[in-house]
JSON list of C-alpha atoms in Angstrom, two decimals:
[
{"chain": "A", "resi": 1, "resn": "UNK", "atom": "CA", "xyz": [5.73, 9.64, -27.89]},
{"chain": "A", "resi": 2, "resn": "UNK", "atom": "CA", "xyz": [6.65, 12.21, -25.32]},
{"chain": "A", "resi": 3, "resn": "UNK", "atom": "CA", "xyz": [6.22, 10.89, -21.59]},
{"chain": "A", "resi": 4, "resn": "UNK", "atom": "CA", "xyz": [2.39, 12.38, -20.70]},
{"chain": "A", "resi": 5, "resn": "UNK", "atom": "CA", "xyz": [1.06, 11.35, -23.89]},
{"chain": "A", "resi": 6, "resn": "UNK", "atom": "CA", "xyz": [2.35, 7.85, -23.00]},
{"chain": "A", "resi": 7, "resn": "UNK", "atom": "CA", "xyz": [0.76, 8.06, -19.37]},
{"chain": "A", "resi": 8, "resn": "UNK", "atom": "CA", "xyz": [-2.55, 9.05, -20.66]},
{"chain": "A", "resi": 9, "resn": "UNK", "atom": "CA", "xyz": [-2.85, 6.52, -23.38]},
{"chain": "A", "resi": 10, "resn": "UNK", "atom": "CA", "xyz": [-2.57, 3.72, -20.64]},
{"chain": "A", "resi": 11, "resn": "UNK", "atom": "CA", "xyz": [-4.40, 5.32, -18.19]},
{"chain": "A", "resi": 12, "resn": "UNK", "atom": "CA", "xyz": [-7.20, 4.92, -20.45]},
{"chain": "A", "resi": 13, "resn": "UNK", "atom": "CA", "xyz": [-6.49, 1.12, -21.78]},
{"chain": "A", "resi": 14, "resn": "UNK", "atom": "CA", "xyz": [-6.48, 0.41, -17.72]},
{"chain": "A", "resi": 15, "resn": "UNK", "atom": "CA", "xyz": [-9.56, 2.45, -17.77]},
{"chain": "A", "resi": 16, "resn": "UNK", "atom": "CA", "xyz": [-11.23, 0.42, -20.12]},
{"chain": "A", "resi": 17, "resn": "UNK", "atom": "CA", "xyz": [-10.20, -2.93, -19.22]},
{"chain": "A", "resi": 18, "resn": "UNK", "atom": "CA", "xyz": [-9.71, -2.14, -15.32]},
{"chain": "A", "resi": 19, "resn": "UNK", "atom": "CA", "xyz": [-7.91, -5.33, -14.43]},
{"chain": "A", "resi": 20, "resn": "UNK", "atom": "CA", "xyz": [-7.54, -6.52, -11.35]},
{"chain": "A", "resi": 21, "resn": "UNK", "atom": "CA", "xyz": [-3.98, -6.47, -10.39]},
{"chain": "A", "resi": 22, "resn": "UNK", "atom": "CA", "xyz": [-1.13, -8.64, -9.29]},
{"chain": "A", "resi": 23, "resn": "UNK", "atom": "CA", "xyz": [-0.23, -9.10, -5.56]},
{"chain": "A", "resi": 24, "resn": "UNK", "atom": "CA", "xyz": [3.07, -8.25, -6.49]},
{"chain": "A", "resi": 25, "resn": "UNK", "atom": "CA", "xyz": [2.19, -5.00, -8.51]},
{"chain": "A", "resi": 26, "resn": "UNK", "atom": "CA", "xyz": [4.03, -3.14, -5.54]},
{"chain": "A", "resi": 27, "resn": "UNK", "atom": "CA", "xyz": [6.59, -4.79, -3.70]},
{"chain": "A", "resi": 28, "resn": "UNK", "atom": "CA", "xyz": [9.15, -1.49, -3.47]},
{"chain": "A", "resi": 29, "resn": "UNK", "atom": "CA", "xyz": [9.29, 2.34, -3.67]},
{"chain": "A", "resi": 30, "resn": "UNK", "atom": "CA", "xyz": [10.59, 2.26, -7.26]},
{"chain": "A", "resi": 31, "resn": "UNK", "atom": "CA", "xyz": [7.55, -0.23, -7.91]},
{"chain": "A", "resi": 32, "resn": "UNK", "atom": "CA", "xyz": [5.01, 2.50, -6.41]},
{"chain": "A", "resi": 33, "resn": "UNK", "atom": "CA", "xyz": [6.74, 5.19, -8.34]},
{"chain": "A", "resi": 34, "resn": "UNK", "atom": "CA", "xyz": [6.36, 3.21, -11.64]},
{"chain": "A", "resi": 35, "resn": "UNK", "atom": "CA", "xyz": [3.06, 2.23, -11.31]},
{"chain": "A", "resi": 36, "resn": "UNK", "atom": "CA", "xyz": [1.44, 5.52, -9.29]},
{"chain": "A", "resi": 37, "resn": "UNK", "atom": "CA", "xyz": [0.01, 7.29, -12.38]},
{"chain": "A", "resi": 38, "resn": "UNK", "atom": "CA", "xyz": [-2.19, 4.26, -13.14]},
{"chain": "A", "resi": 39, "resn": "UNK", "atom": "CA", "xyz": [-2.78, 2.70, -9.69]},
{"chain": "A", "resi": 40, "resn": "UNK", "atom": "CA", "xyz": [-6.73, 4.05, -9.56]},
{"chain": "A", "resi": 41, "resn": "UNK", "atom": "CA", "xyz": [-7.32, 2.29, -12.87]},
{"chain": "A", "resi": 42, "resn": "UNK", "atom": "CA", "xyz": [-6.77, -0.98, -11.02]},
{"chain": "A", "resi": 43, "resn": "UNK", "atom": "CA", "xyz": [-9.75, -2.98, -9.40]},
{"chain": "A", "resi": 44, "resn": "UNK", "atom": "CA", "xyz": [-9.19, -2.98, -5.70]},
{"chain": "A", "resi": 45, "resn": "UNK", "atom": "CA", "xyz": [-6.62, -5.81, -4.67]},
{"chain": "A", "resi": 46, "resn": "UNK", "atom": "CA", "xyz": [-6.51, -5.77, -1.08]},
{"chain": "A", "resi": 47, "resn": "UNK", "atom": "CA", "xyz": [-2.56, -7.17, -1.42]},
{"chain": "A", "resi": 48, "resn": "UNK", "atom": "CA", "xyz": [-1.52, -4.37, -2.65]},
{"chain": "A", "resi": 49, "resn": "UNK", "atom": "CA", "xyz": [-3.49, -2.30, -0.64]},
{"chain": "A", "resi": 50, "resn": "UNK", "atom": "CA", "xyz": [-1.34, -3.57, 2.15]},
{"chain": "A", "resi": 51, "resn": "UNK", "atom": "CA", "xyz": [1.70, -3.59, 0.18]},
{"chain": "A", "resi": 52, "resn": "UNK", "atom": "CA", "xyz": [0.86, 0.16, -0.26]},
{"chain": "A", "resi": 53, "resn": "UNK", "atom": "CA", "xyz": [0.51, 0.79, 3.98]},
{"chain": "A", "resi": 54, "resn": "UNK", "atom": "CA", "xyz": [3.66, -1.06, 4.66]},
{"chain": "A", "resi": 55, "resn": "UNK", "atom": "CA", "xyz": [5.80, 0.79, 2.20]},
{"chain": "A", "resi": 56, "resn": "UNK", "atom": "CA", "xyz": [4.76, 4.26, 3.94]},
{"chain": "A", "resi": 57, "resn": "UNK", "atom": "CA", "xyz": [5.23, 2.77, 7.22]},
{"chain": "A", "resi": 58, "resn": "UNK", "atom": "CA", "xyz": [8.72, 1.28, 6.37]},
{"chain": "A", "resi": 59, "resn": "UNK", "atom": "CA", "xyz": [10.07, 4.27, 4.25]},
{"chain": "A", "resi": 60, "resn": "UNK", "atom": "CA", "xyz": [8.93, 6.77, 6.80]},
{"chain": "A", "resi": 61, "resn": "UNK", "atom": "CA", "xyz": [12.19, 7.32, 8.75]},
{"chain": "A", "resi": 62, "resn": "UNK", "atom": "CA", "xyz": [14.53, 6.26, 5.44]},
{"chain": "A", "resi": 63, "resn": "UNK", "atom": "CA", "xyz": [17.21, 9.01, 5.34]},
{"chain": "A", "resi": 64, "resn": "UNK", "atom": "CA", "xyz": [16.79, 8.25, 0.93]},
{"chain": "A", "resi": 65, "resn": "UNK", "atom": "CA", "xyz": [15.00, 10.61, -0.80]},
{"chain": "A", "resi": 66, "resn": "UNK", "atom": "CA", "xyz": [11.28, 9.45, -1.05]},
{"chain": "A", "resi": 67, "resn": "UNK", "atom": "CA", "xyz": [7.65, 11.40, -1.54]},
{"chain": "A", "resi": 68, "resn": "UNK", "atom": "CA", "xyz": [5.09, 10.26, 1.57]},
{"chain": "A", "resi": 69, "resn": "UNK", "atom": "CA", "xyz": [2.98, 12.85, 0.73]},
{"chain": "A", "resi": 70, "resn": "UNK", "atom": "CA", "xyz": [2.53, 11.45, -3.01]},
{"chain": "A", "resi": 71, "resn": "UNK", "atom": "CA", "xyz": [2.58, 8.27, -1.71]},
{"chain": "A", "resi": 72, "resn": "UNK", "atom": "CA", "xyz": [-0.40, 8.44, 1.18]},
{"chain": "A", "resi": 73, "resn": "UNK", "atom": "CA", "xyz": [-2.05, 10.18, -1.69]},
{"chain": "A", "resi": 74, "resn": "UNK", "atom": "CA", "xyz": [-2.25, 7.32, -3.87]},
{"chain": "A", "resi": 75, "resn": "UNK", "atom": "CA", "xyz": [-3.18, 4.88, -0.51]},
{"chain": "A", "resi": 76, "resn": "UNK", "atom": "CA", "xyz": [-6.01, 7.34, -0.37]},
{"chain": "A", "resi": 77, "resn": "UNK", "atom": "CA", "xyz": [-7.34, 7.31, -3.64]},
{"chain": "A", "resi": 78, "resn": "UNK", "atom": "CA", "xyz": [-6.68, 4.29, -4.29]},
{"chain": "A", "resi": 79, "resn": "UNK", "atom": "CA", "xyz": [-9.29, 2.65, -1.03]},
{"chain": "A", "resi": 80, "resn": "UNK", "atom": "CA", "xyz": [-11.17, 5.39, -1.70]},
{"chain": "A", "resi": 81, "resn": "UNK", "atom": "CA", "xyz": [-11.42, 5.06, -5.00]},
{"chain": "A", "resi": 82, "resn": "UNK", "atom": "CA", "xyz": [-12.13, 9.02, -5.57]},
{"chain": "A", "resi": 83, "resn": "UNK", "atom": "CA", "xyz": [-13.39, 9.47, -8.65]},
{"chain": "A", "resi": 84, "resn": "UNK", "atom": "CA", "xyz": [-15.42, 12.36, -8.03]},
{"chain": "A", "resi": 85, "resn": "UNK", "atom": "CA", "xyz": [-15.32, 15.70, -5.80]},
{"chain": "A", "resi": 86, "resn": "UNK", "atom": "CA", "xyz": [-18.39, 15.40, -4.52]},
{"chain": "A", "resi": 87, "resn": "UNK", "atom": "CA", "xyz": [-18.07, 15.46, -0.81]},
{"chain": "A", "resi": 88, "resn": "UNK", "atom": "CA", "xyz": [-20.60, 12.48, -0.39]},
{"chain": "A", "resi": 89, "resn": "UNK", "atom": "CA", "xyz": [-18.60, 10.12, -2.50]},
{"chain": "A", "resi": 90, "resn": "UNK", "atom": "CA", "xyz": [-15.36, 10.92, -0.80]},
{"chain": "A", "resi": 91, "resn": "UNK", "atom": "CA", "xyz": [-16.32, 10.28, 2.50]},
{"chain": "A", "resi": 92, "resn": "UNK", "atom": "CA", "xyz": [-18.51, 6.93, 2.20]},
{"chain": "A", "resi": 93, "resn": "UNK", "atom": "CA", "xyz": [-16.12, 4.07, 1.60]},
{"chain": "A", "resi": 94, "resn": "UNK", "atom": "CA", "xyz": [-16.36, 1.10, -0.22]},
{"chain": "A", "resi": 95, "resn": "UNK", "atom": "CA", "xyz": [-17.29, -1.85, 2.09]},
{"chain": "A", "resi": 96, "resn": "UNK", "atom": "CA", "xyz": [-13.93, -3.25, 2.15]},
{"chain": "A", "resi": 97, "resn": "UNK", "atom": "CA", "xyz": [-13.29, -5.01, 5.00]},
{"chain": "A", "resi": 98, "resn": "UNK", "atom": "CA", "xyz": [-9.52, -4.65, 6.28]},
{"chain": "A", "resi": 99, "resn": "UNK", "atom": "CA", "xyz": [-7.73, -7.37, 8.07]},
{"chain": "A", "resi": 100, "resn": "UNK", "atom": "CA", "xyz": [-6.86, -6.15, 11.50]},
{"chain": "A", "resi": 101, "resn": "UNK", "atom": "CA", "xyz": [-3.14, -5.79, 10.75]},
{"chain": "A", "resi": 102, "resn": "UNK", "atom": "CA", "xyz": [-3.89, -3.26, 8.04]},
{"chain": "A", "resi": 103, "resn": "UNK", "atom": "CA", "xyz": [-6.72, -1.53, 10.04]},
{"chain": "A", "resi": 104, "resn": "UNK", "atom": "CA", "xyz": [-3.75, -1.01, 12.70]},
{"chain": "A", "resi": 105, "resn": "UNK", "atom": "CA", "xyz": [-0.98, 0.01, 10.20]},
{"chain": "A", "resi": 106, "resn": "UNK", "atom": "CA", "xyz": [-3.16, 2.65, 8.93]},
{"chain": "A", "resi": 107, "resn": "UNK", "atom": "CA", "xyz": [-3.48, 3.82, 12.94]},
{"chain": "A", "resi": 108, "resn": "UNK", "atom": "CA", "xyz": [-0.06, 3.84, 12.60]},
{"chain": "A", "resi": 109, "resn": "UNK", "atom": "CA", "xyz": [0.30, 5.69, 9.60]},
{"chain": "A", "resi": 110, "resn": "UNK", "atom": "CA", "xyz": [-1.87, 8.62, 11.40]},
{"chain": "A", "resi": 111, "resn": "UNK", "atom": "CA", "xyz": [0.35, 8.24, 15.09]},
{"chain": "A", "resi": 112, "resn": "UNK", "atom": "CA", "xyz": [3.60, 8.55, 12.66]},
{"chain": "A", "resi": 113, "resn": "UNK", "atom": "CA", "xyz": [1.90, 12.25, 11.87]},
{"chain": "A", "resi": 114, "resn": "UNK", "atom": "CA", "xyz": [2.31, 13.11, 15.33]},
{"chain": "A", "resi": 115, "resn": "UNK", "atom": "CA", "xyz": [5.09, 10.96, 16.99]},
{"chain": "A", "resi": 116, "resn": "UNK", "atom": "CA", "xyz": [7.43, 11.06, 14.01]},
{"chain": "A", "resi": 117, "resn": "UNK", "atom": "CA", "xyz": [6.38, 14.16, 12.20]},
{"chain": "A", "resi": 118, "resn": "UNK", "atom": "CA", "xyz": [10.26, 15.30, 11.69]},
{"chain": "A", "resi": 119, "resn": "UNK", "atom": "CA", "xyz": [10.01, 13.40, 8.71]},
{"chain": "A", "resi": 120, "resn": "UNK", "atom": "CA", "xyz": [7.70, 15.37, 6.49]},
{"chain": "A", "resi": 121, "resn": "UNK", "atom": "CA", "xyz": [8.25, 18.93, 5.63]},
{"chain": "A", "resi": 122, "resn": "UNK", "atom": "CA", "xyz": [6.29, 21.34, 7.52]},
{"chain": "A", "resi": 123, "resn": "UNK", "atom": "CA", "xyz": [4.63, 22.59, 4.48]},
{"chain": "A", "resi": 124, "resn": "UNK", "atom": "CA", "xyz": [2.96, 19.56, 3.61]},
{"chain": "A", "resi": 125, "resn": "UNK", "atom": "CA", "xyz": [2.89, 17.90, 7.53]},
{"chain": "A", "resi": 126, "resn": "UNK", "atom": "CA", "xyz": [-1.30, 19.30, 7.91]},
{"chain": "A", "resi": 127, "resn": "UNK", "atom": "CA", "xyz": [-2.04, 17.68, 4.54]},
{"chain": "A", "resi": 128, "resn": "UNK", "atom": "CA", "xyz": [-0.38, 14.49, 5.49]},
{"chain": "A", "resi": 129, "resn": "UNK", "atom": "CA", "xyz": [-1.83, 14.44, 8.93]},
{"chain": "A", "resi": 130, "resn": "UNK", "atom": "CA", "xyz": [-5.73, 15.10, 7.31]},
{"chain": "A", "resi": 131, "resn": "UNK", "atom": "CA", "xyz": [-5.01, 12.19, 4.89]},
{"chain": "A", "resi": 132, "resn": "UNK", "atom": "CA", "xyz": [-4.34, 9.73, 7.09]},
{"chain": "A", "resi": 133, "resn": "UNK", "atom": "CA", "xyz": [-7.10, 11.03, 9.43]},
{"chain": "A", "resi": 134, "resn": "UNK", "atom": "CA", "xyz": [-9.26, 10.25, 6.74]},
{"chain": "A", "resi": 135, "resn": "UNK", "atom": "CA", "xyz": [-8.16, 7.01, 6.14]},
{"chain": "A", "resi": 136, "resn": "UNK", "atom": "CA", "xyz": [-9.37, 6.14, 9.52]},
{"chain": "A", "resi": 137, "resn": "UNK", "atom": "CA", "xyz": [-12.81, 7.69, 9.09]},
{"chain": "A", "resi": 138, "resn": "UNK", "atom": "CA", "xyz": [-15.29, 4.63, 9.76]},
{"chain": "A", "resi": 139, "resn": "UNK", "atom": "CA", "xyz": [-12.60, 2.22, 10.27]},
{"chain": "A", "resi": 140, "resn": "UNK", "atom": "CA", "xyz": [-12.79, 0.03, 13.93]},
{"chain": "A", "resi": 141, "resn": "UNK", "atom": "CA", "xyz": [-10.11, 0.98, 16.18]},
{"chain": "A", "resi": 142, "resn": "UNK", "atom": "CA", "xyz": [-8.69, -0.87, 19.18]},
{"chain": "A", "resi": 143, "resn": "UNK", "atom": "CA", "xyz": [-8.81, 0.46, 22.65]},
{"chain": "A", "resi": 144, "resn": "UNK", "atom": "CA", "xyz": [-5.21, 0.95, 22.87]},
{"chain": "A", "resi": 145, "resn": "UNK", "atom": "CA", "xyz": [-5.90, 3.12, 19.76]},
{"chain": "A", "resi": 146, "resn": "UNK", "atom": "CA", "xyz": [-8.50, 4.87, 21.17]},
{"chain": "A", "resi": 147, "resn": "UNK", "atom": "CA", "xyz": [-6.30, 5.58, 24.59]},
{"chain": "A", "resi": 148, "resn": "UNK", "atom": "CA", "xyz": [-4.10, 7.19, 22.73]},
{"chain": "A", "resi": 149, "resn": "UNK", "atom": "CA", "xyz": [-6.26, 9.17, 20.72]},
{"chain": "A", "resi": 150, "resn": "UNK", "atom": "CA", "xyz": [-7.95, 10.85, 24.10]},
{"chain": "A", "resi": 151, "resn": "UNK", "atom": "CA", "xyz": [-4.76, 11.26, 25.70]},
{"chain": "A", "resi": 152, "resn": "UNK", "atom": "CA", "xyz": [-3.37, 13.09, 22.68]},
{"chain": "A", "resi": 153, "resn": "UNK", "atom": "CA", "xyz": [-6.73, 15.47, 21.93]},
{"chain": "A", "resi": 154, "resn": "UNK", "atom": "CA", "xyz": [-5.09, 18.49, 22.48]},
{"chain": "A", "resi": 155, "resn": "UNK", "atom": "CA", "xyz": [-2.54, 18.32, 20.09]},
{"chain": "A", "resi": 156, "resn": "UNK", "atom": "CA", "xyz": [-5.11, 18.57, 17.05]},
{"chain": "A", "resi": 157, "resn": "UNK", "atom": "CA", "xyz": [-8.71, 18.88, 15.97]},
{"chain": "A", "resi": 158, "resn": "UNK", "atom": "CA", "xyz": [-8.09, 16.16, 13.72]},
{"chain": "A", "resi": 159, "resn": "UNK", "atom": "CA", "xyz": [-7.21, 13.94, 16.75]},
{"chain": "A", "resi": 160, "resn": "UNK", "atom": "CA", "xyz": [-10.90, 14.22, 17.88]},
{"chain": "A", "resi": 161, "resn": "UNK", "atom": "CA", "xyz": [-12.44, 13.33, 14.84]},
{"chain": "A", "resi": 162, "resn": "UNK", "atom": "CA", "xyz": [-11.65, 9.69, 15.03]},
{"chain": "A", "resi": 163, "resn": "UNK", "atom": "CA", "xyz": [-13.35, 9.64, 18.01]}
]
């Protein structure tokens, strides 16, 4: 069975059984790259939701060879759980509430667009940055969050719609 086949034949056994996953589902970068394809089919597991923030925010400086974009992709869709295109449905989260320490990891995720932006290619660096501005969308931030967010407002239109 050739590779895609094989992807979309459990993509739709996780579909139809949409299990709720192990904490350990994603513990490394080859883990997220073995399990990326299916990831939305997964019930939200707030473990590996985590999991998923800390492996961007640990790989982001790595000199080895890894995709951020793919991978804030996949934290995207799946707390998003974007199942449609409608414009409603991908801007009104689930009520998931985050822990503090993720809520602040995902800050970081966004400040890591703008303090450590050498990292991504410039090509994909506005797509990156919008992703992780959305992930932020609704989400409580601290005031030392929000400090840096008005003393940074210039640098991008983005920056003022977490305000």
């Amino acid at each position: 069975m050739n590779k895609n086949r094989s992807i979309e034949l459990r993509r739709a056994i996780l579909e139809i059984e949409n299990p709720f996953p192990k904490d350990d589902l994603i513990i490394t970068y080859k883990d997220f790259l073995e399990s990326r394809d299916y990831l939305c089919n997964y019930k939200f597991n707030s473990n590996v939701f985590d999991r998923l923030v800390n492996l961007a925010l640990e790989n982001w400086t790595t000199k080895h060879r890894i995709n951020r974009l793919s991978l804030l992709q996949k934290i995207k869709q799946y707390f998003c759980l974007n199942k449609s295109n409608e414009y409603y449905n991908q801007i009104i989260k689930p009520s998931i509430p985050l822990k503090i320490k993720v809520r602040k990891n995902l800050f970081k995720l966004f400040w890591k667009t703008f303090e450590e932006s050498k990292f991504i290619p410039n090509r994909q660096l506005n797509n990156v940055r919008k992703i992780c501005n959305y992930l932020l969308i609704n989400l409580e931030l601290t005031s030392e969050e929000e400090e840096w967010l008005s003393c940074n407002i210039s640098k991008s239109e983005l920056i003022l719609n977490d305000f």
